[in-house]
CSV table of C-alpha atoms in Angstrom, one decimal:
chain,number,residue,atom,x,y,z
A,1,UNK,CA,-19.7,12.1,-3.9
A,2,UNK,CA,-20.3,8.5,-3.5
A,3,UNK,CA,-23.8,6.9,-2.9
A,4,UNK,CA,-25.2,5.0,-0.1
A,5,UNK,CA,-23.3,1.6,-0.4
A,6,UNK,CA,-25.5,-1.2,-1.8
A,7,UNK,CA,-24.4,-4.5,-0.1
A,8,UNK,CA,-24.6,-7.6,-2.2
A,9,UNK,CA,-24.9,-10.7,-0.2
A,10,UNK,CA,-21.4,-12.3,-1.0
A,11,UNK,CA,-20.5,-8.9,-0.5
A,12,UNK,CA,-21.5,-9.3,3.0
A,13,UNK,CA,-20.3,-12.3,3.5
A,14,UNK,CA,-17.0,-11.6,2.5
A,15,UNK,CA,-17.0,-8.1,4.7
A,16,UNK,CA,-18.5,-10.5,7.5
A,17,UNK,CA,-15.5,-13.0,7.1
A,18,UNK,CA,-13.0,-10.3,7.3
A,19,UNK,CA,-14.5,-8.4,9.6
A,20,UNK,CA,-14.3,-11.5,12.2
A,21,UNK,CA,-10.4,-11.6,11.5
A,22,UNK,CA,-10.0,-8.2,11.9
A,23,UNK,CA,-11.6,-8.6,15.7
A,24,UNK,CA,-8.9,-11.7,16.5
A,25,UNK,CA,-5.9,-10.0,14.4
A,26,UNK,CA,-6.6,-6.0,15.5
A,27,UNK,CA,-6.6,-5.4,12.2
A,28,UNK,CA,-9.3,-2.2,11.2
A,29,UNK,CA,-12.2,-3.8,9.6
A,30,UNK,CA,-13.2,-3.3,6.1
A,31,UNK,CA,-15.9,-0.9,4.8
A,32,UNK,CA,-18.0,-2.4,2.3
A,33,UNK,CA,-17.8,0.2,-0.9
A,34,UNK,CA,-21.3,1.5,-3.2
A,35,UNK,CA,-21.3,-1.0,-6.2
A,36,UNK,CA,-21.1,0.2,-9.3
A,37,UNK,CA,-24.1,0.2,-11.5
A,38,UNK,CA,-25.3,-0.2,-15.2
A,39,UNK,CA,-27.1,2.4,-16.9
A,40,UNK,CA,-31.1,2.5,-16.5
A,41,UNK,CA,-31.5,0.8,-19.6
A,42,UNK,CA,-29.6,-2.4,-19.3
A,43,UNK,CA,-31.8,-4.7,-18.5
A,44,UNK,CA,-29.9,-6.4,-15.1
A,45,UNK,CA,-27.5,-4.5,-13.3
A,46,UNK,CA,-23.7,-4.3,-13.5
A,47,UNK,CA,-23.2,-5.3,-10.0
A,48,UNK,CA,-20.0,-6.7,-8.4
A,49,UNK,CA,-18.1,-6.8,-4.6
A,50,UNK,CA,-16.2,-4.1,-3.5
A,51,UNK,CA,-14.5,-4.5,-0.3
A,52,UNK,CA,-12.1,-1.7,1.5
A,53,UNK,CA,-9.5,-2.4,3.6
A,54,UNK,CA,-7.3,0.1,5.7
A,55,UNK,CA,-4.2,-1.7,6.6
A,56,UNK,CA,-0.7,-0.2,8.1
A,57,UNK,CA,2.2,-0.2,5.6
A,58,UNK,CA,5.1,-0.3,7.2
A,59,UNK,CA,7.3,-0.1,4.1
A,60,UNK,CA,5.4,3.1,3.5
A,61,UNK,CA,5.1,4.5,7.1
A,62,UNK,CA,1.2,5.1,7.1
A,63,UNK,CA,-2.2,3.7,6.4
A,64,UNK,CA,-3.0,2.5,3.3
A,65,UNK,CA,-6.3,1.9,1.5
A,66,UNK,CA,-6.8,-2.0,-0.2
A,67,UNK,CA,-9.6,-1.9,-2.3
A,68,UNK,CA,-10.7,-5.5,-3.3
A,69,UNK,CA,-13.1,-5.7,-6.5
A,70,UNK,CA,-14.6,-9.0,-8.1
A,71,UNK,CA,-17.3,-9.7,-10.4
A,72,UNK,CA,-20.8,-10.0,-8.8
A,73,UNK,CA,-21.9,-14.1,-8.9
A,74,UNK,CA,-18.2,-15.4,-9.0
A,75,UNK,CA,-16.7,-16.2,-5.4
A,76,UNK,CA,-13.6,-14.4,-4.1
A,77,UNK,CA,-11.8,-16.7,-2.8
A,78,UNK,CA,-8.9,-18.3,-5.2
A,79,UNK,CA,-9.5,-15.7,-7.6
A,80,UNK,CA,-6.5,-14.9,-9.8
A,81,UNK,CA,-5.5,-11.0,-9.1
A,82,UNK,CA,-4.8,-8.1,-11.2
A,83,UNK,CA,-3.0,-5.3,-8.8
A,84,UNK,CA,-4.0,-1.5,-10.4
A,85,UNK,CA,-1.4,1.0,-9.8
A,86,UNK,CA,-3.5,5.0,-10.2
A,87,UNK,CA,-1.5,7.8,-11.4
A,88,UNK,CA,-0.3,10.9,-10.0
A,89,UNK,CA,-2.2,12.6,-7.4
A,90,UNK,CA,-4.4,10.0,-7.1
A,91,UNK,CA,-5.7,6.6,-4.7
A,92,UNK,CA,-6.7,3.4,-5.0
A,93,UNK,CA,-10.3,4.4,-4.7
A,94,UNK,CA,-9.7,6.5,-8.3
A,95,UNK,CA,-10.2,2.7,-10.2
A,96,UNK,CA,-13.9,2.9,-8.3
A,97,UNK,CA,-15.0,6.2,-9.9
A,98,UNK,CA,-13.7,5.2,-13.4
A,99,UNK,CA,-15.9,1.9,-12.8
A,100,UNK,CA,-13.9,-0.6,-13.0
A,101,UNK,CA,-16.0,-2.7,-10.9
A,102,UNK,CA,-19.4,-2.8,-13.4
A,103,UNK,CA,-16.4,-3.4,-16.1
A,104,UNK,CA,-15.1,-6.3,-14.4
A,105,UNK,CA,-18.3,-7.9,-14.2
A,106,UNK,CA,-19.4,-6.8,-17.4
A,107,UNK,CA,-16.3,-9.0,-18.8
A,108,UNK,CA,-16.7,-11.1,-16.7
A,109,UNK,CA,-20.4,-11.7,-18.3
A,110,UNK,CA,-19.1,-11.8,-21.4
A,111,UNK,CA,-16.9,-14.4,-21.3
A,112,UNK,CA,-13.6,-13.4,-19.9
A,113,UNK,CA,-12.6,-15.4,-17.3
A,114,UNK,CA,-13.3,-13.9,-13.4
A,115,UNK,CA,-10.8,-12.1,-11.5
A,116,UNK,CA,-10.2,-9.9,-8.5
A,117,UNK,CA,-8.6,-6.4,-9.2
A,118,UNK,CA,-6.8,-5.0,-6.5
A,119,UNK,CA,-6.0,-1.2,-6.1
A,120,UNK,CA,-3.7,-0.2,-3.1
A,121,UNK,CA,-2.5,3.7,-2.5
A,122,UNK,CA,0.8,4.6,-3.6
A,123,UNK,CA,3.2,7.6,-4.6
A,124,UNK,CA,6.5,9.1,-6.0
A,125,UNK,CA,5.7,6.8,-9.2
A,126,UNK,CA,5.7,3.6,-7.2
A,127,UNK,CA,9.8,3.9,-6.3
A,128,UNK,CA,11.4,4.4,-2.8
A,129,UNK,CA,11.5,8.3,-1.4
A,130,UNK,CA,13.0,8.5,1.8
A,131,UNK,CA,11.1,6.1,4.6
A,132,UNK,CA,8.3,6.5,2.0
A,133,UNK,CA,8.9,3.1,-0.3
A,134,UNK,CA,5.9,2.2,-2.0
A,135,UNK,CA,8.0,-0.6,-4.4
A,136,UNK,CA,8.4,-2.2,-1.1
A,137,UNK,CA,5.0,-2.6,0.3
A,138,UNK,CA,3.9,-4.0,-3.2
A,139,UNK,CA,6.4,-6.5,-3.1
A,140,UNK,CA,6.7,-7.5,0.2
A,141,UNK,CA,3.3,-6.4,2.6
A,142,UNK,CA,0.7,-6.6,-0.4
A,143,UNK,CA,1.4,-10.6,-0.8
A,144,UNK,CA,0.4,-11.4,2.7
A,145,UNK,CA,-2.7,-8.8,2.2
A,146,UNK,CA,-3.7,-10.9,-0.6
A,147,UNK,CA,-3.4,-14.3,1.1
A,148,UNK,CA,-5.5,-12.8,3.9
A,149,UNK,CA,-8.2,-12.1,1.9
A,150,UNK,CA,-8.3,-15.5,0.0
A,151,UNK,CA,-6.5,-14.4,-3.1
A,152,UNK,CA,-4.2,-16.2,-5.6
A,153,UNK,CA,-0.4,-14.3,-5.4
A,154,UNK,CA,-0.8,-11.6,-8.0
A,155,UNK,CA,0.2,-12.2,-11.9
A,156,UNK,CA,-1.3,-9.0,-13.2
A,157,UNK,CA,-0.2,-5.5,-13.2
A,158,UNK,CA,-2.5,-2.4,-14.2
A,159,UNK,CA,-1.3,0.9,-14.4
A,160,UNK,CA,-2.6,4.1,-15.6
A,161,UNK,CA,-0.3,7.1,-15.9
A,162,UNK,CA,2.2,7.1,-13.0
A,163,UNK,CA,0.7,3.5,-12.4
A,164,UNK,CA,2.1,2.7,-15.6
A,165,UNK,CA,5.5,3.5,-14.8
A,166,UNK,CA,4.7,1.5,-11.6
A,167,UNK,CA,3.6,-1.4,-13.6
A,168,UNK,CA,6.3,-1.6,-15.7
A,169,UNK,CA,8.9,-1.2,-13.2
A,170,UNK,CA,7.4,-3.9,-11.0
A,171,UNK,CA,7.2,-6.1,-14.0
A,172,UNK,CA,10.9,-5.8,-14.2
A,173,UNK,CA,11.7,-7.4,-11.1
A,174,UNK,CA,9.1,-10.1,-10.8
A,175,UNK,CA,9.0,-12.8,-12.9
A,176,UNK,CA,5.5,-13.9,-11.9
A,177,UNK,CA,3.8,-11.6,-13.4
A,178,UNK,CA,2.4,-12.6,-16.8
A,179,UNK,CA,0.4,-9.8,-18.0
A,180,UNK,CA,0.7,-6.0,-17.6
A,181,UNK,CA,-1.7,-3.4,-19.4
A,182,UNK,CA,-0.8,0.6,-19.3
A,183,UNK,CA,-3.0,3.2,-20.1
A,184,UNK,CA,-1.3,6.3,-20.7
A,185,UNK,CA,2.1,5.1,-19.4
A,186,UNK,CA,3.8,8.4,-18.0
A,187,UNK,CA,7.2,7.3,-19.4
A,188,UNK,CA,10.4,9.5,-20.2
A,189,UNK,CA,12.0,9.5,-23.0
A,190,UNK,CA,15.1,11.7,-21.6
A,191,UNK,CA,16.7,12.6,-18.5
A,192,UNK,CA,15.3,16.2,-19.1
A,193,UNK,CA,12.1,15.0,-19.0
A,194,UNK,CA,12.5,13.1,-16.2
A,195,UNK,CA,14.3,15.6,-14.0
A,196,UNK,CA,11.1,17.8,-14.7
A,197,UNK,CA,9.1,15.7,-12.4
A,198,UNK,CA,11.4,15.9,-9.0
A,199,UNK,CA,11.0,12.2,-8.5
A,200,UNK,CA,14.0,10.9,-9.3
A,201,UNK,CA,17.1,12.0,-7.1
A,202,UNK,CA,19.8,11.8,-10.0
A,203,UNK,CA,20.2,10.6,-13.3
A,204,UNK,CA,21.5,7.2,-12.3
A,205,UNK,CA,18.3,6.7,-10.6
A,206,UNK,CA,16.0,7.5,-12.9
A,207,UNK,CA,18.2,5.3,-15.6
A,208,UNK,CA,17.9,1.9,-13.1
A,209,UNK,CA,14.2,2.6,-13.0
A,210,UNK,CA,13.0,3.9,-16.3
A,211,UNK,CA,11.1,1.0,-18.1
A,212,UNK,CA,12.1,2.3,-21.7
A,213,UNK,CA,15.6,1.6,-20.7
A,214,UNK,CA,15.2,-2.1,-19.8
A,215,UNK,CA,12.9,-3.1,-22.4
A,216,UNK,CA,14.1,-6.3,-23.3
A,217,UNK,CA,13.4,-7.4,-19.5
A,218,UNK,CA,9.7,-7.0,-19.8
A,219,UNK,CA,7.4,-10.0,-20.5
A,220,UNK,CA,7.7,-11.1,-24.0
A,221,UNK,CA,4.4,-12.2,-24.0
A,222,UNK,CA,1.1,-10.4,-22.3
A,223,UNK,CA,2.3,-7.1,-22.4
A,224,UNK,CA,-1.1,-4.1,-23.8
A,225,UNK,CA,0.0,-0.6,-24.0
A,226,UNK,CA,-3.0,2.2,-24.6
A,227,UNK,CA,-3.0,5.7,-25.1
A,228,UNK,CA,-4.5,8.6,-26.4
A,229,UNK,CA,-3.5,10.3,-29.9
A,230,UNK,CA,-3.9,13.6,-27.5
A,231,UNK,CA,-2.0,12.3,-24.6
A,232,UNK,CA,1.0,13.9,-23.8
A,233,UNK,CA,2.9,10.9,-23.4
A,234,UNK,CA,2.1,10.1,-26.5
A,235,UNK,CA,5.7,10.2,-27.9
A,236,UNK,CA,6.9,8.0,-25.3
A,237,UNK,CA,4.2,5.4,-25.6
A,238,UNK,CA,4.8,5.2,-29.1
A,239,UNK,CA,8.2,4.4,-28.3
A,240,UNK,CA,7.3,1.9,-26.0
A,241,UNK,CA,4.9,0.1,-28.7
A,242,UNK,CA,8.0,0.4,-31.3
A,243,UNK,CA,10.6,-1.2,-28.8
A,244,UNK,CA,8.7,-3.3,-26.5
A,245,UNK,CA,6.6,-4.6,-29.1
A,246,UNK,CA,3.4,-5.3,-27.1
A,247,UNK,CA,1.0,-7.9,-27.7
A,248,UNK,CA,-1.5,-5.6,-27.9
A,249,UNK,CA,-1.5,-1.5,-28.4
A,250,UNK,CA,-3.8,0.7,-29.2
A,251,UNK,CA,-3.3,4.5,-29.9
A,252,UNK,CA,-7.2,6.1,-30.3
A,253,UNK,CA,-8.4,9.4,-29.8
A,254,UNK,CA,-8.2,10.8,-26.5
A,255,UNK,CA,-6.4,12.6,-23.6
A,256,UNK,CA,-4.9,12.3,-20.3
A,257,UNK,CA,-8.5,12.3,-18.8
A,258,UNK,CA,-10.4,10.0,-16.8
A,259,UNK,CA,-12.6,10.1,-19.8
A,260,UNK,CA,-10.1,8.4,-21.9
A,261,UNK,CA,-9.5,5.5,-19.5
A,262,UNK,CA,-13.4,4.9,-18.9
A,263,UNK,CA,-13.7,4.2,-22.3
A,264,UNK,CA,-10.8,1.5,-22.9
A,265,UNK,CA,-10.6,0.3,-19.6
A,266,UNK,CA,-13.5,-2.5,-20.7
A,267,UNK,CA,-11.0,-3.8,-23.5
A,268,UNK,CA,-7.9,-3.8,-21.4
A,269,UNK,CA,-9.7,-5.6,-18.6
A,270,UNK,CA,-10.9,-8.4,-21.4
A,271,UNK,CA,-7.1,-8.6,-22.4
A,272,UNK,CA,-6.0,-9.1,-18.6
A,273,UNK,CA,-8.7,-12.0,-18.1
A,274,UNK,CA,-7.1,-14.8,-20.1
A,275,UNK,CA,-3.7,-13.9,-19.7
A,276,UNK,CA,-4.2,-13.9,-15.6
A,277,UNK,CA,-6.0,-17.6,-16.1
């Protein structure tokens, strides 16, 4: 259950701004999300904009949640992005209960330098499946979404679990993107363990797509790979680290849990902040 949204002012602004576009353009306007907040104790809230946009995916064949987040007292507009792929069974709304927004800011406060995040819904580990093609609308509808909303082109992938498959595979065919960051990267290591998933329709496919097969194509530079010690992609990720040769990894106690990515989502957002500048 979400709380009562609290509105900060360039919050409103910005849903103001869009919402007058959205009455020349027909476009659905956006809902302005609850901010995430600090703990009682810290002594000034962790406050940032969040900003919801339904828009039609036509590369997907259905309305799609944008979720926009930036760190409170930085303006939007020109912002480098980070796009944040979820996992499995999941949305783009997931990166708001793991509070990424409070995390951005809190980096932000800290010294890393601002960015927006920007979490879209997806499926099928972010490849085509039938009229249902998710790689698609990442590469050709989220650009213009982007643009709309005063946003640099994006550089930065995020992905947790199937998002990390996502990011990787994205990262593959776009060579503006400098920085990706995976947290629990659901990678396969065999076909086997592919074919257990029903994603993939043959072999072949799964071999084109598969990020630990095209390694040496991933950015040499700017690459952070985390994971659990009790995730159970854990063998895979450690294959990735041993191969890919990240600039940053980090295997520390953990699962597959949301619990997991709460905690080291705060350092992965501090690596993408530099990287993205």
């Amino acid at each position: 259950m979400r709380s009562k949204p609290g509105v900060t002012r360039r919050g409103l602004l910005f849903g103001s701004a869009a919402a007058l576009v959205s009455a020349c353009t027909g476009r659905s306007a956006p809902v302005v999300a609850p901010t995430s907040a600090a703990p009682a104790s810290s002594p000034s809230p962790l406050k940032a904009s969040v900003t919801i946009h339904r828009r039609h995916s036509a590369a997907r064949g259905r309305d799609v949640d944008v979720v926009l987040m930036t760190p409170d007292d930085v303006p939007s507009t020109g912002l480098p992005v980070c796009v944040a792929l979820h996992g499995r069974g999941s949305n783009a709304r997931t990166f708001l209960d793991l509070g990424v927004p409070a995390a951005l800011t809190a980096a932000v406060r800290s010294g890393t330098p601002p960015f927006a995040v920007v979490a879209v819904d997806g499926s099928h580990y972010w490849m085509p499946d039938g009229d249902d093609d998710p790689h698609r609308m990442l590469t050709d509808e989220l650009p213009g979404w982007l643009s709309e909303a005063g946003l640099r082109p994006m550089t930065g992938l995020l992905g947790i679990s199937m998002g990390g498959f996502g990011a990787l595979n994205l990262a593959l065919h776009r060579r503006d993107v400098t920085t990706v960051a995976t947290c629990s990267a659901a990678l396969f290591r065999t076909w086997p363990e592919a074919r257990s998933r029903h994603i993939f329709a043959s072999e072949d496919d799964w071999t084109a797509a598969e990020p630990l097969r095209h390694v040496d194509e991933l950015p040499k530079r700017g690459l952070g790979v985390w994971c659990g010690d009790g995730d159970p992609f854990l063998a895979a990720n450690r294959k990735l680290i041993t191969s890919a040769k990240p600039e940053v990894s980090r295997i520390t106690a953990g699962k597959h849990t949301a619990e997991y990515w709460q905690g080291v989502l705060p350092e992965v957002l501090r690596f993408l902040g530099p990287r993205l500048a």
